[in-house]
Short mmCIF file of C-alpha atoms and ligand atoms in Angstrom, two decimals:
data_model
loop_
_atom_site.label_atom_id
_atom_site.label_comp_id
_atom_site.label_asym_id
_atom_site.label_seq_id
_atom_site.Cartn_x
_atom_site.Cartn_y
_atom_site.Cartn_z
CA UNK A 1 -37.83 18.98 34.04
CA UNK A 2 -40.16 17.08 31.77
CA UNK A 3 -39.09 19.70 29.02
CA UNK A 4 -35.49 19.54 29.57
CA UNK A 5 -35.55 15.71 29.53
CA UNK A 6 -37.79 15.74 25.59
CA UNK A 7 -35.24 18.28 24.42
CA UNK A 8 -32.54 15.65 25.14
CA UNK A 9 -34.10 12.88 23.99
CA UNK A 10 -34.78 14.84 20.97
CA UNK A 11 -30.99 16.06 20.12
CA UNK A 12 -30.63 12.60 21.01
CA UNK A 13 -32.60 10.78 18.08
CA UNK A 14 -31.85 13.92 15.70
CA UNK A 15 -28.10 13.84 16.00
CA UNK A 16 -26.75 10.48 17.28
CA UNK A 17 -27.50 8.44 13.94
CA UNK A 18 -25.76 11.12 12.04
CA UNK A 19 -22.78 11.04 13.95
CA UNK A 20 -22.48 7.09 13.70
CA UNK A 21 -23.30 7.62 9.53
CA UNK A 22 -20.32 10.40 9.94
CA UNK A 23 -18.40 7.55 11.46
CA UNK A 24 -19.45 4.93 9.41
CA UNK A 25 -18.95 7.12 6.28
CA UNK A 26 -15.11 7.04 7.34
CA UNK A 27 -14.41 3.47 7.39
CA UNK A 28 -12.87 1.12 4.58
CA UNK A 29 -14.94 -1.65 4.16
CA UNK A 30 -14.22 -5.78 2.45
CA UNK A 31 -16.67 -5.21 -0.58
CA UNK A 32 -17.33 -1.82 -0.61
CA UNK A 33 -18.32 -1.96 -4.22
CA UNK A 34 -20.14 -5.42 -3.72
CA UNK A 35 -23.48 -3.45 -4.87
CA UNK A 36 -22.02 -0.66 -7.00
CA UNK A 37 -19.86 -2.46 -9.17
CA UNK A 38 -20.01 -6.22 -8.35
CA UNK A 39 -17.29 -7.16 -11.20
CA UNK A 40 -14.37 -4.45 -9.48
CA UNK A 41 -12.26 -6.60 -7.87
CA UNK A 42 -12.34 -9.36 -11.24
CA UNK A 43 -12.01 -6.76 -13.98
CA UNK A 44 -8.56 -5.65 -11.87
CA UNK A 45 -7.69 -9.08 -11.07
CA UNK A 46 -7.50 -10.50 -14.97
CA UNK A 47 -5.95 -7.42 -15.86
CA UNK A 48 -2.97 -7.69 -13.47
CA UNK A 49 -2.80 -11.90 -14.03
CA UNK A 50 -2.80 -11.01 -17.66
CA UNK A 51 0.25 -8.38 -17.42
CA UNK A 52 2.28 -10.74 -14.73
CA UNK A 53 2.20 -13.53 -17.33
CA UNK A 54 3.62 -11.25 -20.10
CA UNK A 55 6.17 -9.01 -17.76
CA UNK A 56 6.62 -10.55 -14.31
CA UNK A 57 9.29 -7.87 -13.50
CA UNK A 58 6.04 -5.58 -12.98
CA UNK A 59 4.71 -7.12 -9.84
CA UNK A 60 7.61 -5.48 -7.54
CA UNK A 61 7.06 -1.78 -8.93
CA UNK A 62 3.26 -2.37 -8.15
CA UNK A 63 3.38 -3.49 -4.45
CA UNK A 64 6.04 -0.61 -4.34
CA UNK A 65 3.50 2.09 -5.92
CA UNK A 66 0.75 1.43 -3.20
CA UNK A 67 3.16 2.03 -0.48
CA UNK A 68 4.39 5.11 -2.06
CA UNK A 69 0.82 6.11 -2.50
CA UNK A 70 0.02 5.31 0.89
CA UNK A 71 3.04 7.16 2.57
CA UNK A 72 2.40 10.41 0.80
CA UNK A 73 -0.66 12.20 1.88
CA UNK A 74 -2.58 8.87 2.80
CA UNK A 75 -3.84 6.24 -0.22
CA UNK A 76 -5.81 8.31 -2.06
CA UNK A 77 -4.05 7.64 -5.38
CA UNK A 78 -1.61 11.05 -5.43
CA UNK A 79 1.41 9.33 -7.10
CA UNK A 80 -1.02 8.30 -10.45
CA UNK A 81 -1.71 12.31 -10.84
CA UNK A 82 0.68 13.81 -13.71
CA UNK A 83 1.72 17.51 -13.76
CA UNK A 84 2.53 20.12 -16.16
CA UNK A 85 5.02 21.43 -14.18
CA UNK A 86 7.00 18.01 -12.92
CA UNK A 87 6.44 19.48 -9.20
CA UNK A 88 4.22 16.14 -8.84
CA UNK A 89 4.82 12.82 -6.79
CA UNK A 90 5.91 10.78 -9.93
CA UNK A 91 8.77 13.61 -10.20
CA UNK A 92 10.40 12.87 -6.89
CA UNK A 93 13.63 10.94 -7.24
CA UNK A 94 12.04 7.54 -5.19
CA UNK A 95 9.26 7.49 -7.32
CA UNK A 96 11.84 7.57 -11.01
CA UNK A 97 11.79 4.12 -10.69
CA UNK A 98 8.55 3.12 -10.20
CA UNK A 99 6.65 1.60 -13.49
CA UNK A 100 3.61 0.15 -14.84
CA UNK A 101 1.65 3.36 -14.83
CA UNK A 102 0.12 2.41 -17.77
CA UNK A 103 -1.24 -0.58 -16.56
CA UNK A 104 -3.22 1.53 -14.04
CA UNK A 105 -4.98 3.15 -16.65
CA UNK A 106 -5.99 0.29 -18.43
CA UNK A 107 -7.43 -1.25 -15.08
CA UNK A 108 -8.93 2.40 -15.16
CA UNK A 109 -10.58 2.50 -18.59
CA UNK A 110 -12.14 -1.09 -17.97
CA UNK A 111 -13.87 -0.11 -14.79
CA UNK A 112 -15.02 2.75 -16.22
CA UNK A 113 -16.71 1.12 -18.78
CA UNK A 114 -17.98 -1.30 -16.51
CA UNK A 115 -19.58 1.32 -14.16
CA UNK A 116 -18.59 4.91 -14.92
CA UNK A 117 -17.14 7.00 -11.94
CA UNK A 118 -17.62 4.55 -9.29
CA UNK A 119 -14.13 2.80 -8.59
CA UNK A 120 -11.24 4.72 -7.27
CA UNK A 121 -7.59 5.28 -8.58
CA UNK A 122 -6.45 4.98 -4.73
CA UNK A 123 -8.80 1.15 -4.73
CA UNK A 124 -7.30 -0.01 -7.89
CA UNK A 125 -3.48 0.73 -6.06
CA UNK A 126 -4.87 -1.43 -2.83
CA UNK A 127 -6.02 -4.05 -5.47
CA UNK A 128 -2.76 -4.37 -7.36
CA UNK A 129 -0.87 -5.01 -4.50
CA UNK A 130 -2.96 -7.53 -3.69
CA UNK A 131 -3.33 -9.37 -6.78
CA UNK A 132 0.57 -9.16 -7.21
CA UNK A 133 1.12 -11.07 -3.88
CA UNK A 134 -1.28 -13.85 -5.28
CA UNK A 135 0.07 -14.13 -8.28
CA UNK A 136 3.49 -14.64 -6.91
CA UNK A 137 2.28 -17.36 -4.34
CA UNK A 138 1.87 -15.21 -1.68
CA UNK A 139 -0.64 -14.79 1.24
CA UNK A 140 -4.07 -13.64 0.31
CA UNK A 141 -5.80 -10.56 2.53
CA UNK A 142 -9.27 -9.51 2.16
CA UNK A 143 -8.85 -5.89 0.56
CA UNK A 144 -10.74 -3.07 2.31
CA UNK A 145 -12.31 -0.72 -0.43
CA UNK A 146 -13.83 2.34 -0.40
CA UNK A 147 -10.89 5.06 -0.52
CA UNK A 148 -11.51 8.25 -2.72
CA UNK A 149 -8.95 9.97 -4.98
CA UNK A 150 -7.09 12.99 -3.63
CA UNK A 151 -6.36 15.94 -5.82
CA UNK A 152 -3.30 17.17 -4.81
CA UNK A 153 0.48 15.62 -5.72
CA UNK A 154 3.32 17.20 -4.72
CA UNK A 155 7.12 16.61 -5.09
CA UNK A 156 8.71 17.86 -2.09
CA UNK A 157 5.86 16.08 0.13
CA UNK A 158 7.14 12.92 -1.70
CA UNK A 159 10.58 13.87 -0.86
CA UNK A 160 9.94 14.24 2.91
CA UNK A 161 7.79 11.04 3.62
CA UNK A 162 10.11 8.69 1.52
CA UNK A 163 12.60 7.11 3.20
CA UNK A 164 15.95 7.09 1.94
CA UNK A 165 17.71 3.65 1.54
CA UNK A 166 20.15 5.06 4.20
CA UNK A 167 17.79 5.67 7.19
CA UNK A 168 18.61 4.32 10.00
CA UNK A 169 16.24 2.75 12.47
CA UNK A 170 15.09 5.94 14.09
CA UNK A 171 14.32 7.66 10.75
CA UNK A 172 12.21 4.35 9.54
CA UNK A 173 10.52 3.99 13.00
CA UNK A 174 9.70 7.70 12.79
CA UNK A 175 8.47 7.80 9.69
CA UNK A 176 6.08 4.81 10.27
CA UNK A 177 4.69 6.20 13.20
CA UNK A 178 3.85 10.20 11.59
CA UNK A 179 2.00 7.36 9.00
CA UNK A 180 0.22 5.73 11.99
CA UNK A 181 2.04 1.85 11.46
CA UNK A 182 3.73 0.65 14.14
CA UNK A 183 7.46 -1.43 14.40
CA UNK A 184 5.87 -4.59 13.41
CA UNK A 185 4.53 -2.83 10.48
CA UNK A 186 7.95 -1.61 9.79
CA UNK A 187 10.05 -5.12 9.55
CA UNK A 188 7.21 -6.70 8.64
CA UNK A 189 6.58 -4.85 5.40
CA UNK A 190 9.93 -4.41 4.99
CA UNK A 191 10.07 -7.85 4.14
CA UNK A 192 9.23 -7.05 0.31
CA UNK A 193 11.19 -4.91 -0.77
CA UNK A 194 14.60 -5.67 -1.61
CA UNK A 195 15.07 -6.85 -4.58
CA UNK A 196 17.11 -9.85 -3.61
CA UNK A 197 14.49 -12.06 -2.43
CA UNK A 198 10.57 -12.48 -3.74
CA UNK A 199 11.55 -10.44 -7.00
CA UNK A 200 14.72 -11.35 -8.05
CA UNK A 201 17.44 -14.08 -7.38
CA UNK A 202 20.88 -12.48 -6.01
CA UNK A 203 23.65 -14.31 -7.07
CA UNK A 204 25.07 -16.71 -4.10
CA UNK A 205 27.68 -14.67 -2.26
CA UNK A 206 27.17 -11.83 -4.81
CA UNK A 207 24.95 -9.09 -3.53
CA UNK A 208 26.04 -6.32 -5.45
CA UNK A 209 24.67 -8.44 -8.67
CA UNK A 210 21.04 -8.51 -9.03
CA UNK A 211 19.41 -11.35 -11.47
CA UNK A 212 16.91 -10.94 -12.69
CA UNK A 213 14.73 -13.89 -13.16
CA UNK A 214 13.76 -15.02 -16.68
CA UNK A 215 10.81 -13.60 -17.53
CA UNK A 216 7.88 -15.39 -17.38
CA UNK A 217 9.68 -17.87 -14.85
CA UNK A 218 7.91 -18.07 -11.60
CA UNK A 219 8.49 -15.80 -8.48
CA UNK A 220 7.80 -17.00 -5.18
CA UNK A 221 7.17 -14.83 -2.03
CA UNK A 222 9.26 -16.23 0.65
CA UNK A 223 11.02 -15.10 3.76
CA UNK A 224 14.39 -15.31 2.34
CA UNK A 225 14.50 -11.42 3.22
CA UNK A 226 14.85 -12.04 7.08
CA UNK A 227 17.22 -14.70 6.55
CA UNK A 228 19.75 -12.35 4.28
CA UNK A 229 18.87 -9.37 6.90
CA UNK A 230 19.78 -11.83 9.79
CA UNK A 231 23.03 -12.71 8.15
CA UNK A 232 23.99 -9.05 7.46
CA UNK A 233 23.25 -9.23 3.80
CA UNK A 234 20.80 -6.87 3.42
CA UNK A 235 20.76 -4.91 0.10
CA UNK A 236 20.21 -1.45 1.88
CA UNK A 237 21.49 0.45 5.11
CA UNK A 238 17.74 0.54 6.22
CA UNK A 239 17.57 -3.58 5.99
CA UNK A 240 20.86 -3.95 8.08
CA UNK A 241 19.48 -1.09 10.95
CA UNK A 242 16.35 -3.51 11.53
CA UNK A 243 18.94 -5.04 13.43
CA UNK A 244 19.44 -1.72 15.52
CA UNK A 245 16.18 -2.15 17.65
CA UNK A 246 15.34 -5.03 19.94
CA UNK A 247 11.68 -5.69 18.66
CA UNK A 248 12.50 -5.74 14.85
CA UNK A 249 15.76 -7.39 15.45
CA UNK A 250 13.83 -10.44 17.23
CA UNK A 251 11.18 -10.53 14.16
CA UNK A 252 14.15 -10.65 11.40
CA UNK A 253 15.60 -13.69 13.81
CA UNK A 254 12.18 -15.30 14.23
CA UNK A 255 11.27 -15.46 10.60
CA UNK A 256 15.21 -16.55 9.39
CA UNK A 257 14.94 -19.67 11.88
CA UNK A 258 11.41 -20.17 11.72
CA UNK A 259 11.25 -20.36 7.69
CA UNK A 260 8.91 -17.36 8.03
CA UNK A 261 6.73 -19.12 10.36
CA UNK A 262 4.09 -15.93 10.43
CA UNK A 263 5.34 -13.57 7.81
CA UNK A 264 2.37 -14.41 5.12
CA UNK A 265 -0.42 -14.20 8.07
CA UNK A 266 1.54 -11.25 9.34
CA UNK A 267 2.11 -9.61 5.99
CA UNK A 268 -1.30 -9.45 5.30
CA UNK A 269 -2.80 -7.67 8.73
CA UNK A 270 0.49 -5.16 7.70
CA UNK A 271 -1.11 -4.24 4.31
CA UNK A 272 -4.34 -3.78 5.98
CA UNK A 273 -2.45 -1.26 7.99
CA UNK A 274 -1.02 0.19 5.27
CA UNK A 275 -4.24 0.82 3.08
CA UNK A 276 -6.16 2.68 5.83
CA UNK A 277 -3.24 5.17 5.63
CA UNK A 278 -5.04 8.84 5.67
CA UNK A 279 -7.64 7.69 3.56
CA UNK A 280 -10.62 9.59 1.92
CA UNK A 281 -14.02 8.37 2.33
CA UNK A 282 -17.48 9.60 2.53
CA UNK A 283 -17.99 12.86 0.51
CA UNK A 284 -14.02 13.82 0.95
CA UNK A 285 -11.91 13.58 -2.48
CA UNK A 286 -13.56 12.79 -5.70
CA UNK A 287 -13.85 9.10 -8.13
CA UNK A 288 -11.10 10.44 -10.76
CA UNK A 289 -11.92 9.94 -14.39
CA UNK A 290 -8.40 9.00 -15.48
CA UNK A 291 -5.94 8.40 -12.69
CA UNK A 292 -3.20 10.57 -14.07
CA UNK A 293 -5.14 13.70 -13.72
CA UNK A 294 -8.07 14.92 -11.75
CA UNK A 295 -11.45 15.06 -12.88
C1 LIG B 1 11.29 0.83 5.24
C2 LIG B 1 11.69 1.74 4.39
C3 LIG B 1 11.97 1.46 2.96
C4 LIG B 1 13.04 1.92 2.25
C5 LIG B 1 14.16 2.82 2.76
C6 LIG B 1 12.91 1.42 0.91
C7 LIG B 1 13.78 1.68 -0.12
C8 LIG B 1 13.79 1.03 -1.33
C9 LIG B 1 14.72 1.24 -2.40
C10 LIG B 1 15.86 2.27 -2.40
C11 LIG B 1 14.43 0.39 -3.40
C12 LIG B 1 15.16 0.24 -4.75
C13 LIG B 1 14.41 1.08 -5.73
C14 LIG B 1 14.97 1.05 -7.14
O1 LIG B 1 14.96 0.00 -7.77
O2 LIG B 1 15.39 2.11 -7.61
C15 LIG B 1 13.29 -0.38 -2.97
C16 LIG B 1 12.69 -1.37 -3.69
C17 LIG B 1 11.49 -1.95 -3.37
N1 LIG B 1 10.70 -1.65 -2.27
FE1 LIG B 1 11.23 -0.52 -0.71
N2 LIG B 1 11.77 0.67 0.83
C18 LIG B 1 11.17 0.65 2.06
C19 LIG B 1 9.98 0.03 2.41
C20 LIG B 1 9.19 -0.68 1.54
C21 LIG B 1 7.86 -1.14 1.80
C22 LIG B 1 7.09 -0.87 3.08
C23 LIG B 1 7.42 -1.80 0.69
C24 LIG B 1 6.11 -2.45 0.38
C25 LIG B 1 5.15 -2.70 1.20
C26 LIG B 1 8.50 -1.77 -0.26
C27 LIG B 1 8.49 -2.37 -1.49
C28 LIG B 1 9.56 -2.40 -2.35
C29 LIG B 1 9.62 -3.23 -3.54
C30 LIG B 1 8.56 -4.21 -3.96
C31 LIG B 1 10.83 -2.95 -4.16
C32 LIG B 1 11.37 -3.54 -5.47
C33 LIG B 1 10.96 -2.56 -6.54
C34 LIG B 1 11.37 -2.94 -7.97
O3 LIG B 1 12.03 -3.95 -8.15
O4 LIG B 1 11.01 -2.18 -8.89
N3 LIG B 1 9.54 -1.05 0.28
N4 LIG B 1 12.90 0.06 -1.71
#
């Protein structure tokens, strides 16, 4: 009895505090490279301020780029990776339009200098968006860090977990749920993206004409979104069907006659979501040298 009681306690202290590293290991964390690379989140910050002040069109292609990262095989920075062969993420026809790749690297090459091979591609995404939403008078999260790089992009997986702009609600719910977000996620994330609100001014009573704001002028984020959706003006099929379902029909109505009353604190627990996508921690994935390829 007395022997079968030691071995226990024995597995016991041998295996339990590896299991809770294991666990621990597999968590995002505020700060994760508070010790590693104290100057992370700054070095990305001024980079980003300094780009936004010379080509403010940028900051909607970024926020866009993390959730296409995040969508495709989890945030672990698979839409940065270039291929030989165009059967990458980049190549698939949602992700044509995306831009500022170049500005990645840049972020890339000064963190690398900074402290070689310790700050992820998949990070720097999570830190872009959240820098852009600042920038444009938006609400502040604290980022969880901590992801690791994937090494695999792939076109047709890019095809298949993007969205078309003519889902309807079924398709968008679906496809939120196989990423592990919920409905609120859904309409409440949805709330950046066309670009008729924070990003550009439509033209009153002209949707089909998109103005772009003068560069350099200042872009607000706003709930305008809900209130266009509410009225039926949504730029896309998928903005009008968030009228199709009782719970993200009641949020679009809340925020249009409550002057967004909780997008911003809402919008930020959504991003939170969104950057714990199928992410790789611990030991899993590697710290890519260059995002565009791996190491
Ligand atoms: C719910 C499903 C979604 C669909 C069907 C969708 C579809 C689209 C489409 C077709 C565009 C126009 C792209 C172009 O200019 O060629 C767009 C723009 C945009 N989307 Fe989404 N999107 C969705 C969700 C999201 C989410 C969750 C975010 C961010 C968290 C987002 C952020 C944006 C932004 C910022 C733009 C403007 C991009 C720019 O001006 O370059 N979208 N979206």
């Amino acid at each position: 009895m007395t022997w079968i009681l030691f071995s226990f306690l024995f597995l016991w202290y041998m295996f339990v505090p590896f299991v809770l590293d294991l666990a621990n290991a597999q968590r995002l964390k505020v700060g994760f490279y508070a010790k590693t690379c104290p100057q992370a989140e700054t070095i990305v910050k001024k980079v980003i301020v300094q780009t936004l002040s010379k080509s403010p069109t940028l900051a909607a292609p970024f926020l866009r780029m993390h959730f296409h990262d995040c969508f495709v095989r989890g945030c672990d920075g698979s839409v940065l990776l270039n291929s030989s062969t165009n059967q990458n993420e980049k190549n698939a026809f949602p992700n044509l339009s995306l831009r500022g790749f170049q500005i990645i690297d840049i972020a890339k090459s000064a963190l690398e200098k900074a402290c070689p091979g310790v700050v992820s591609c998949a990070d720097i995404l999570a830190l872009v968006a959240t820098d852009v939403v600042a920038t444009i008078k938006g609400p502040s999260w604290e980022v969880e860090t901590g992801r690791r790089d994937g090494r695999i992009s792939n076109i047709t997986e890019a095809l298949l977990n993007l969205v078309p702009p003519n889902a309807n609600i079924s398709t968008l719910k679906k496809d939120f749920q196989q990423s592990g977000l919920n409905v609120k996620d859904l309409v409440v994330l949805s709330g950046t993206q066309t670009p008729c609100n924070i990003w550009a001014k439509c033209k009153p009573g002209d949707l089909n004409t998109i103005v772009e704001m003068d560069p350099g002028s200042f872009k607000i984020f706003d709930e305008d979104y809900y209130t266009l959706v509410a009225k039926r003006r949504g730029l896309f099929q998928s903005d009008a069907a968030l009228l199709d379902d009782t719970e993200t029909k009641a949020y679009v109505k809340l925020q249009a006659t409550t002057h967004g009353s909780t997008f911003f604190e809402d919008f930020g627990v959504s991003m939170v979501n969104m950057g714990r996508i199928g992410v790789l921690t611990g030991n899993v994935g590697e710290i890519r040298k260059q995002c565009s390829r791996v190491n």
